[in-house]
XYZ file of C-alpha atoms in Angstrom:
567
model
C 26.839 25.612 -0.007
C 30.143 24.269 1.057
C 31.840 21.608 -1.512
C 30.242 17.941 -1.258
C 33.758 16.235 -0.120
C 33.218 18.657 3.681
C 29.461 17.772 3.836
C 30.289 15.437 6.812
C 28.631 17.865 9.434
C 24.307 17.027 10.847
C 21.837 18.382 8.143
C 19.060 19.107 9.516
C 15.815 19.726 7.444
C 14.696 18.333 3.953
C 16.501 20.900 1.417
C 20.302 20.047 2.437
C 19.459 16.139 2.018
C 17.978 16.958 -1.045
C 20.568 19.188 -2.332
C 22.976 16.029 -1.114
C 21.158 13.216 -3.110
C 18.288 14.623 -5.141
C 20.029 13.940 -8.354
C 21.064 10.452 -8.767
C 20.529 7.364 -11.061
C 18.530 4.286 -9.648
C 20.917 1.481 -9.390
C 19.930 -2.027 -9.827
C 16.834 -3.544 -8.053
C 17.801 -3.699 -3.929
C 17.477 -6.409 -1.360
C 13.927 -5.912 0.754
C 14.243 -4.127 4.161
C 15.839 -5.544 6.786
C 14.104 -5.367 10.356
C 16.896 -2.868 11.745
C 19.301 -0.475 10.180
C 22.175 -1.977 8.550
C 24.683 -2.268 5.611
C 22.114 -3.730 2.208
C 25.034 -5.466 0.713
C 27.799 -7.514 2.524
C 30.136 -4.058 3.230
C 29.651 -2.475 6.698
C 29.488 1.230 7.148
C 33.178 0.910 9.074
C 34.379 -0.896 5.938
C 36.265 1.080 3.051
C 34.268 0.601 -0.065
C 35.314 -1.343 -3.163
C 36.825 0.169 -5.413
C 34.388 1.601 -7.905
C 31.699 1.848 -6.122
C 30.098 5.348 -4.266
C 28.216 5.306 -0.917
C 25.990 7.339 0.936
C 26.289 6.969 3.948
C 23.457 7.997 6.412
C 23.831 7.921 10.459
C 20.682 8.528 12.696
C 21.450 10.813 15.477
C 17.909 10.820 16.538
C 14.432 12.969 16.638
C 13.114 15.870 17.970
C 10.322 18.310 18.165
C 7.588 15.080 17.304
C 4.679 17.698 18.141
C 2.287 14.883 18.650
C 4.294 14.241 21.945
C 4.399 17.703 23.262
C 0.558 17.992 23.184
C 0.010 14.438 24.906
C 1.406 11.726 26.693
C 2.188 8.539 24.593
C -0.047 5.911 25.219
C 1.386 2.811 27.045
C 3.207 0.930 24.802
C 3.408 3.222 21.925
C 6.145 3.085 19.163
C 7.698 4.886 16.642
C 9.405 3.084 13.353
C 11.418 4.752 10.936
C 11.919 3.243 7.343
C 14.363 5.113 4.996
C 14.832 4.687 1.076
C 17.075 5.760 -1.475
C 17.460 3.974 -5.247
C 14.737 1.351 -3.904
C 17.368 0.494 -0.894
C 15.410 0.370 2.551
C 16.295 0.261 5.869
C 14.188 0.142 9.014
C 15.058 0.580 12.984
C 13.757 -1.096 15.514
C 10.623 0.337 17.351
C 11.699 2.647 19.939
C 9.263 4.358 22.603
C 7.151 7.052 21.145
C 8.210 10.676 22.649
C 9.119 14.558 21.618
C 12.187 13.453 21.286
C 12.648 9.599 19.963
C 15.985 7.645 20.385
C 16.291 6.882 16.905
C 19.971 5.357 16.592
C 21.753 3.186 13.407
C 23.706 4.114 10.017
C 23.321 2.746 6.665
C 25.647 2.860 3.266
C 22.993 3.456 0.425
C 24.958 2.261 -2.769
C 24.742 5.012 -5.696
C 25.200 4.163 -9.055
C 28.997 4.078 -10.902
C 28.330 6.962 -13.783
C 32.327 6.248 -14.887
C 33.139 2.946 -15.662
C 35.931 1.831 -13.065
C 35.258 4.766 -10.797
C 32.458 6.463 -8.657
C 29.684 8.255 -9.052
C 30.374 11.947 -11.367
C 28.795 14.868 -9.532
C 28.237 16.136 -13.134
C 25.849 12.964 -13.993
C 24.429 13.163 -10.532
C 23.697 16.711 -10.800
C 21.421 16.147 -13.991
C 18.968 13.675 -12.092
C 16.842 14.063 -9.207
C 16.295 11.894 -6.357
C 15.844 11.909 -2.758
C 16.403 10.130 0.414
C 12.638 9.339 1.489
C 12.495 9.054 4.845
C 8.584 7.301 6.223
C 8.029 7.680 10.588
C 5.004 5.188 11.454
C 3.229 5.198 14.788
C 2.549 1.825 16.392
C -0.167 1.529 19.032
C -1.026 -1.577 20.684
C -4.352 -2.879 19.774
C -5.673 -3.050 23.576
C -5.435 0.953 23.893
C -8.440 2.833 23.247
C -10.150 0.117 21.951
C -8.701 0.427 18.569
C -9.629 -2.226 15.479
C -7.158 -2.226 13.190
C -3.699 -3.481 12.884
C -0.947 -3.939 10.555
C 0.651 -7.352 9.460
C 3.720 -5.733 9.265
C 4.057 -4.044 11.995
C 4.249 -6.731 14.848
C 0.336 -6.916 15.052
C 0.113 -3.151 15.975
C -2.260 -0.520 13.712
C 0.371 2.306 12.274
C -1.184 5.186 10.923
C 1.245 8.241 9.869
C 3.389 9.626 12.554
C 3.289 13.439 13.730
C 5.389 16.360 12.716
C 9.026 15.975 13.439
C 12.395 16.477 12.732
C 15.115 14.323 12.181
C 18.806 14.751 12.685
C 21.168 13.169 10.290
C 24.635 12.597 9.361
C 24.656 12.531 5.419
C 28.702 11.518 3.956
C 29.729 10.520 0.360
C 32.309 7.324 0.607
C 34.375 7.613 -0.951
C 34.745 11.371 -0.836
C 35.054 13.413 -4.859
C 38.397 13.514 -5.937
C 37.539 17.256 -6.171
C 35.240 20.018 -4.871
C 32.097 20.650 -6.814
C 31.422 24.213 -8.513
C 29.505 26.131 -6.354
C 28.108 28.380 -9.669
C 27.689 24.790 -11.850
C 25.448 23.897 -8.753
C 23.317 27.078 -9.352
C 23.188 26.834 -12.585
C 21.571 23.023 -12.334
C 19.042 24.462 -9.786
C 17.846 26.958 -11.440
C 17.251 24.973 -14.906
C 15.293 23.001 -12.558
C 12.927 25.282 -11.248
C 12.479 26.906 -14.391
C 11.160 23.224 -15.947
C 8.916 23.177 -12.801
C 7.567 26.330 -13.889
C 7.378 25.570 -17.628
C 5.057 22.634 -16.953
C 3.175 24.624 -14.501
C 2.284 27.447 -16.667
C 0.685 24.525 -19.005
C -2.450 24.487 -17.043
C -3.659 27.326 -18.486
C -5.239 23.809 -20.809
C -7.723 23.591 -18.296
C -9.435 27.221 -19.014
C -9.288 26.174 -23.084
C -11.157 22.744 -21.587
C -13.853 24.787 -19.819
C -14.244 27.091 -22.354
C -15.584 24.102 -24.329
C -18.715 23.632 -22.557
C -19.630 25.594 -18.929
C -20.928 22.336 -17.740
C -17.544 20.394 -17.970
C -16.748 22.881 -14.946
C -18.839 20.381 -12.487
C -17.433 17.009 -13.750
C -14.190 15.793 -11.516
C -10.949 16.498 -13.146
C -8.044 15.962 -11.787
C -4.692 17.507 -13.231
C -3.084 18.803 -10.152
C -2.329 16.764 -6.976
C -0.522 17.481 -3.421
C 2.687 15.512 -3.282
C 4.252 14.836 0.396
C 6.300 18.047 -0.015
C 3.032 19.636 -0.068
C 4.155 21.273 -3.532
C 1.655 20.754 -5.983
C 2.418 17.936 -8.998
C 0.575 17.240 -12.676
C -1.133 13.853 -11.755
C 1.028 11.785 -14.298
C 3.810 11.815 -11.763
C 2.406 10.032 -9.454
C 1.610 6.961 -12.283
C 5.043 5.047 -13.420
C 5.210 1.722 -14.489
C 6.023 -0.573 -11.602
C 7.717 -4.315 -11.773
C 8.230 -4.974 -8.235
C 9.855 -8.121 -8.142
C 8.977 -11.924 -7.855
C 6.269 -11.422 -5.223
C 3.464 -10.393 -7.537
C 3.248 -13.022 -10.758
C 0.407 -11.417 -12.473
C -1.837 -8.238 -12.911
C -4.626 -9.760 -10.771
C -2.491 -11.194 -7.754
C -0.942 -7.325 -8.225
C -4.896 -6.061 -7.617
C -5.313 -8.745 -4.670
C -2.796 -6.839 -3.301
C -3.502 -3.549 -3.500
C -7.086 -4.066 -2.196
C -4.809 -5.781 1.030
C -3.898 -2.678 2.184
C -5.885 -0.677 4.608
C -7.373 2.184 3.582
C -6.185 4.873 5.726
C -9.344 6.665 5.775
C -10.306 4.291 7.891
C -7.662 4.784 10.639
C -9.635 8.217 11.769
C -10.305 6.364 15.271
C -7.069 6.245 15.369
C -5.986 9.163 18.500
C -3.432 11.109 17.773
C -4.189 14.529 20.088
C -2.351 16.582 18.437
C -1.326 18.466 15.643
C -0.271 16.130 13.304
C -3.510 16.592 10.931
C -2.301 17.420 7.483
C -3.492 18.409 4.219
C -4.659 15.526 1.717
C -1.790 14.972 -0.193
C -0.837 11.338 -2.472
C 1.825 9.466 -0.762
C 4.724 7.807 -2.740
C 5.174 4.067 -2.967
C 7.672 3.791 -0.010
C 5.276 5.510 2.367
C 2.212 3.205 1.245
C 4.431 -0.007 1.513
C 6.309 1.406 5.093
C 2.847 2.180 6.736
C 1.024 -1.020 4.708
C -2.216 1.607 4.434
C -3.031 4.010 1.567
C -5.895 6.243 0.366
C -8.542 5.454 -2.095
C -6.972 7.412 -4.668
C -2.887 5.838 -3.788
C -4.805 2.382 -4.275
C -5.429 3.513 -7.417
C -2.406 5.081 -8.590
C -0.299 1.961 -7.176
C -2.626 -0.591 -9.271
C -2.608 1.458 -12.367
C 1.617 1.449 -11.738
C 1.550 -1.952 -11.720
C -0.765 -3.405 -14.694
C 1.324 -1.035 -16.473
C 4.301 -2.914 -14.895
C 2.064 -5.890 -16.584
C 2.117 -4.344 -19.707
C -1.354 -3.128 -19.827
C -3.129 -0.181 -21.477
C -3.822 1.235 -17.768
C -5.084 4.232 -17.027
C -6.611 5.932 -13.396
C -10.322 7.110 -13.857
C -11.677 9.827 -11.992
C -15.339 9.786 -11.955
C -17.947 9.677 -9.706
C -19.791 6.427 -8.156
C -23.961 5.687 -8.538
C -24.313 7.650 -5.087
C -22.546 10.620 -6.866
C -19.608 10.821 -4.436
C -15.843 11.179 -5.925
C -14.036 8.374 -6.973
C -10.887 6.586 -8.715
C -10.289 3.805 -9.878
C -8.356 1.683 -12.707
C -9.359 0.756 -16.585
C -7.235 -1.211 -18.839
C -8.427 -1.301 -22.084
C -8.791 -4.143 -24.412
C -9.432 -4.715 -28.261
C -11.221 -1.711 -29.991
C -10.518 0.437 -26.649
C -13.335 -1.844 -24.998
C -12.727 -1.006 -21.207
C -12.432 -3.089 -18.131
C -12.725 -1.825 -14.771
C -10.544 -2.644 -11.943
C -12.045 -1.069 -7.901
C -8.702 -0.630 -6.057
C -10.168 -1.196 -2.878
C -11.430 -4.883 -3.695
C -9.887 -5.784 -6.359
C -12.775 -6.857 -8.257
C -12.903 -6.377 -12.660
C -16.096 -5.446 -14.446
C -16.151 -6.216 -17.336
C -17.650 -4.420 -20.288
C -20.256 -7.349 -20.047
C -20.550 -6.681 -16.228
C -22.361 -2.860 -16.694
C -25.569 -3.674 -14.994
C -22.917 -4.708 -11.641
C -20.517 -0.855 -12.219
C -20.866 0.854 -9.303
C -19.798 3.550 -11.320
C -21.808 6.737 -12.682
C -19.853 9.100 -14.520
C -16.068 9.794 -15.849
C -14.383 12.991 -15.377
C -10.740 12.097 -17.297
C -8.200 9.498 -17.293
C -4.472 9.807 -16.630
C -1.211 7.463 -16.837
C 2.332 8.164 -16.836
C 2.192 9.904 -20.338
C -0.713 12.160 -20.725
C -4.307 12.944 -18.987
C -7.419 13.080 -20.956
C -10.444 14.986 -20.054
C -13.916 13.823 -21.368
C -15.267 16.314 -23.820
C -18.500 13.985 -24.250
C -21.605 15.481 -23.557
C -22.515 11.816 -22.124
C -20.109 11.318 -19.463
C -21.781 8.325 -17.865
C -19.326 5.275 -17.367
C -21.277 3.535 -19.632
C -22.273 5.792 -22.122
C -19.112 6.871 -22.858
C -16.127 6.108 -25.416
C -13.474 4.829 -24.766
C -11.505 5.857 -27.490
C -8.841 8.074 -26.135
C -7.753 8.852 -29.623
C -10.892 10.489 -30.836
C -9.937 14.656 -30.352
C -13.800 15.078 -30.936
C -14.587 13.089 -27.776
C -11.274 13.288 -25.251
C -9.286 16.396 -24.741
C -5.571 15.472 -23.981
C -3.391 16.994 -21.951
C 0.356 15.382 -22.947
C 2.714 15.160 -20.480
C 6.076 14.144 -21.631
C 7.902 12.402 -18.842
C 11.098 14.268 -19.965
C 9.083 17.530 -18.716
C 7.620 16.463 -15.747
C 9.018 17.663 -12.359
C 10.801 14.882 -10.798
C 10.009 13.167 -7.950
C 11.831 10.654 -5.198
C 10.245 7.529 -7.269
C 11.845 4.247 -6.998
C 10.732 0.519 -8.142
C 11.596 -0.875 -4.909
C 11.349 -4.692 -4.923
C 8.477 -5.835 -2.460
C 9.696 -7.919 0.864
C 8.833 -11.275 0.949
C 6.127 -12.449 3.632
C 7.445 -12.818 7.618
C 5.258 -15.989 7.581
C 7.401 -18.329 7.253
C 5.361 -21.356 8.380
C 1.518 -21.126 7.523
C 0.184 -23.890 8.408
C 1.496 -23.617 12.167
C -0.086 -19.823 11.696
C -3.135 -21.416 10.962
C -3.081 -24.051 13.417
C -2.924 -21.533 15.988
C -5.450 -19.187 14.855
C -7.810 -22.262 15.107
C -6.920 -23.437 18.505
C -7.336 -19.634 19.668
C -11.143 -19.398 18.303
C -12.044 -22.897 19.326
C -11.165 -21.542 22.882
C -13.526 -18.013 21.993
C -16.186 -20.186 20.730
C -16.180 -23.047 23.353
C -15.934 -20.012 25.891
C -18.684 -18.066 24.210
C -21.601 -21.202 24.416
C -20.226 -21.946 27.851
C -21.251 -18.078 29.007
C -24.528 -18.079 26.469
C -25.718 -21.836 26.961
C -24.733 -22.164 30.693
C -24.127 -26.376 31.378
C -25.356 -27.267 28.130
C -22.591 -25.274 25.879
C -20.444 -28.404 26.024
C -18.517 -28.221 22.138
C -17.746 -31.235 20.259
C -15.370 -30.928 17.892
C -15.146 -32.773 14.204
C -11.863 -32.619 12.851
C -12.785 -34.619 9.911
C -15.462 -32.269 8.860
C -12.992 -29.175 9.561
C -10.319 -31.144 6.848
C -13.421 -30.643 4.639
C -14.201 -27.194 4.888
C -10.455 -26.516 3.424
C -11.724 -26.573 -0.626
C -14.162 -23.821 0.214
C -11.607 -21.415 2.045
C -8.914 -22.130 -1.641
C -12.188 -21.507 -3.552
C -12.766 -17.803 -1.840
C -9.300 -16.849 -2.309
C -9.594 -17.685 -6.116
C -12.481 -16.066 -6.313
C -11.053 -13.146 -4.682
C -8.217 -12.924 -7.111
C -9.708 -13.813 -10.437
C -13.060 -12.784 -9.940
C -14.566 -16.238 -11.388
C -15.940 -19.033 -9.904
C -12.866 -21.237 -8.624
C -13.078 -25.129 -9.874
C -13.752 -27.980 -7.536
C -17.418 -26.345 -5.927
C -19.010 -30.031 -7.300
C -16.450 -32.140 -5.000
C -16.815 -29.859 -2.082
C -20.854 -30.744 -2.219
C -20.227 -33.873 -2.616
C -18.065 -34.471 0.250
C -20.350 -32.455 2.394
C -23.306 -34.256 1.568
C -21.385 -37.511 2.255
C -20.220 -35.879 5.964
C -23.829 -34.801 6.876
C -26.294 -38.115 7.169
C -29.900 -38.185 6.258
C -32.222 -35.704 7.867
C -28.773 -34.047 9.977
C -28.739 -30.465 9.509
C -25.328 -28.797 8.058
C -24.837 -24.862 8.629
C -21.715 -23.184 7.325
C -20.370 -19.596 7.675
C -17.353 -18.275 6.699
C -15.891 -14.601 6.701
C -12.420 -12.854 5.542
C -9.692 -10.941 7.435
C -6.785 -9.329 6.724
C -4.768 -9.585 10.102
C -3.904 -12.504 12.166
C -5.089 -11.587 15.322
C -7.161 -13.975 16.975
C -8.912 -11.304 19.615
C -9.932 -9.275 16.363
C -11.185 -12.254 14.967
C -13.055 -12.956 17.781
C -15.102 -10.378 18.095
C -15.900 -9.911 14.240
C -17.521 -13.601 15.130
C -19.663 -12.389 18.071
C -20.863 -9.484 15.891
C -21.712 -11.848 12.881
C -25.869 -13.297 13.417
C -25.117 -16.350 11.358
C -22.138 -17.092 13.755
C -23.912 -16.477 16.557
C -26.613 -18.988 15.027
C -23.867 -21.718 14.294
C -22.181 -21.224 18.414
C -26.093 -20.882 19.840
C -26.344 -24.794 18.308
C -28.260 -26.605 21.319
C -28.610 -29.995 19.775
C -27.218 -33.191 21.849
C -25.325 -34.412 18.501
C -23.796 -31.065 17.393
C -20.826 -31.698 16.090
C -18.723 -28.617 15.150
C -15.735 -27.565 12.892
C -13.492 -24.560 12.256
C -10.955 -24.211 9.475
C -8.723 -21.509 8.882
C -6.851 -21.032 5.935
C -3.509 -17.981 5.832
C -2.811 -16.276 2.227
C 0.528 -14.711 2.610
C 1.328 -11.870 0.180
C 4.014 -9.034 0.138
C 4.963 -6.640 2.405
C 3.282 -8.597 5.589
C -0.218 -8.185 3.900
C -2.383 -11.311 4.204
C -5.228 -13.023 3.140
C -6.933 -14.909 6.070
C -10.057 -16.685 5.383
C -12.420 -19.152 8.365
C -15.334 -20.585 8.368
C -17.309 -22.224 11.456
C -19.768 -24.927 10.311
C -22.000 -27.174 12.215
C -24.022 -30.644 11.860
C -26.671 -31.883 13.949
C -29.522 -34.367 13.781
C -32.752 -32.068 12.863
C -35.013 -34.649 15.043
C -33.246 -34.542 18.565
């Protein structure tokens, strides 16, 4: 490998970038990404740095070989986004045109952290840590082609899904360059001390024979201790588990599991076309990927959430276990006084409480795992309920430690969560509403013929806002949300004697109106509420826009209804 200082040449291919910045310290939390490649800071790649400070700089010189593309034609008006990361910096480029060969264009200066006071970054220090520039392609597909369903907040209303196979061509440079070259055999050296850690932890499996050995039955329950990482190498679970403070944008532990449950699961996306041979192997995605594509598996729900109440400052832990129908599942437990356990699903965000057993949707426990250790249950009653929750107990948990010191490292970064594009909504909402008024006024005109004429009720609409707060609460902090008694009130003040007063409401998490649309057309008790044939119908529509992280959002409606029962 040639000295760092002449590393100005087009790596190509994820072993010189990683050999290039695999082994440097996180700086201080980064600014969110921007919408196109540029500078983080105030300096400009053309600028000289201050003195200091050390830069990476990274130039894209575009894509080839996107196999995805070679196989098909991309569908009209389909885009490819690249997001890049490195010390929880991130950039993105614009969309450009989805082909073989994409035009991605732009350069970036990465800051890396000062290791001598009053100087740059010391290949020594940056040698003994490991980190690497994460690089995320997303495919964007207009929602009008092939009928797809799903879209992304943050992606311009457009479903992403992950991108095919490609590669990238780069400019890496070091600004400023080291005073001197690196040693070639000091580089060795560090490499190989790394692999032979990887292998050390490794060779530690052997725990899960000993486990087995135990009882032959513990050989059926779900334990997890080794996981696919992007890389496709394979990693102990606990890597993939770090305690997460992400900024301003969450303010507690259950806003953090509103927000996980935001994200689509990307299971979901399998109507998604792709054509070609982008299918991969299951693997667990890193935080960068989850937050650049706003989708993640079951199991990356889980393993964000349990990052994050740790980030809280909870006793979190993933579960693997099974659910009542006796499929494979994770999800999160915190535990409370005397190890009592509470139960956070990922994919709602809903907590069950130790009170709450009858509602578990869960069967059985296989083992639990943070960022420290895993521990398989050694219980011959491995039903959620039945079993103890005291980790502590050798007789009941078998525990696999896994010091974070000995764990192989992996491109992990607390980067700080972007704050919301919506930056005005109420005029969101207002929109949304006049867009379904239209689809329901145009739906009883094509059902009811000449009598579909709507009235609207604005004042009854204002009134249908304490219900839409009240779901959202609800949906958060899994409790009843105050104020229900003053919403009945004003309702039954709204609706006279012997007038009927039907209500519906229904969640999204997108703000596209077509989508919402046609979830309303599907829905009977909509359907009942627009089919209203009564001369003194008088209808209302509220919509109300939760804006969280990352572009995710919280969209709740309702369509309601009042009419005089005897006309």
């Amino acid at each position: 490998m040639r000295p760092l200082p002449d590393a100005t040449q087009t790596p190509q291919g994820r072993g010189v970038i990683d050999q290039l910045v695999r082994t440097i310290r996180p700086p201080q939390p980064a600014v969110e990404s921007l919408a196109q490649i540029s500078n983080v800071g105030p300096l400009k790649p053309a600028e000289l740095p201050p003195a200091g400070k050390s830069f990476l700089y990274v130039k894209l010189l575009g894509g080839r070989a996107f196999s995805d593309f070679v196989a098909r034609p991309p569908f009209p008006g389909e885009q490819l986004h690249l997001s890049l990361e490195l010390f929880g910096q991130r950039f993105t480029t614009q969309p450009v045109p989805a082909a073989a060969e994409p035009a991605f264009a732009g350069e970036a200066l990465f800051e890396l952290p000062t290791a001598v006071p009053g100087g740059g970054s010391d290949p020594l220090q940056l040698l003994a840590l490991r980190h690497g520039l994460h690089l995320v392609v997303t495919a964007l597909t207009p929602m009008a082609a092939h009928g797809l369903d799903t879209l992304a907040g943050a992606h311009g209303g457009m479903p992403a899904s992950t991108a095919p196979a490609g590669m990238l061509t780069l400019q890496l440079e070091l600004r400023p360059h080291f005073s001197a070259p690196l040693d070639e055999a000091l580089l060795r050296s560090q490499q190989r001390l790394e692999h032979a850690r990887d292998a050390d932890v490794m060779a530690a499996f052997a725990w899960w024979g000993d486990y087995v050995s135990q009882n032959l039955a513990f050989k059926a329950r779900p334990i997890k201790v080794l996981a696919a990482g992007e890389d496709g190498s394979q990693y102990p679970v606990c890597c993939f588990v770090r305690p997460l403070q992400l900024g301003r944008g969450l303010a507690s532990a259950r806003e953090a599991a509103r927000f996980v449950s935001l994200l689509r699961r990307r299971e979901d996306l399998t109507a998604l076309p792709t054509g070609g041979q982008s299918e991969v192997a299951e693997c667990w995605c890193l935080l960068h990927t989850v937050l650049a594509s706003g989708t993640a598996t079951k199991e990356e729900m889980a393993l964000l959430l349990c990052s994050l109440l740790l980030g809280f400052g909870l006793d979190a832990w993933v579960v693997v276990g099974r659910l009542v129908d006796g499929t494979g599942h994770s999800w999160v437990m915190t535990r409370g006084p005397l190890a009592s356990p509470c139960f956070w699903e990922p994919g709602t965000g809903v907590r069950y409480e130790i009170t709450d057993v009858d509602q578990w949707p869960y069967q059985s426990v296989g083992c639990v795992f943070n960022h420290l250790r895993l521990y398989a249950n050694s219980q011959c009653d491995d039903s959620a309920f039945g079993t103890s929750y005291v980790l502590e107990d050798t007789t009941l948990w078998r525990e696999l430690p896994m010091p974070p010191q000995e764990l192989p490292a992996m491109p992990w970064s607390a980067i700080p969560l972007a704050r919301s594009p919506i930056s005005d909504a109420q005029a969101l909402e207002a929109h949304l509403e006049a867009g379904l008024r239209a689809a329901a006024v145009q739906h009883r005109r094509q059902v009811l013929g000449v009598e579909g004429s709507t009235a609207w009720d604005d004042g009854l609409a204002h009134l249908l806002m304490p219900a839409l707060n009240a779901y959202e609460h609800e949906a958060v902090h899994s409790e009843v949300a105050p104020g229900n008694d003053e919403f009945q009130q004003a309702i039954k003040r709204a609706v006279p004697l012997g007038w009927v007063f039907k209500a519906m409401p229904q969640h999204h998490g997108h703000t596209s109106v077509e989508l919402m649309r046609k979830a309303m057309v599907e829905e009977d008790q909509m359907l009942d509420i627009m089919g209203t044939t009564a001369s003194t119908a008088a209808f209302a529509l509220r919509v109300k826009v939760f804006a969280y992280p990352e572009g995710l959002t919280s969209v709740w409606l309702m369509l309601a209804v009042k009419y005089n029962a005897l006309t």
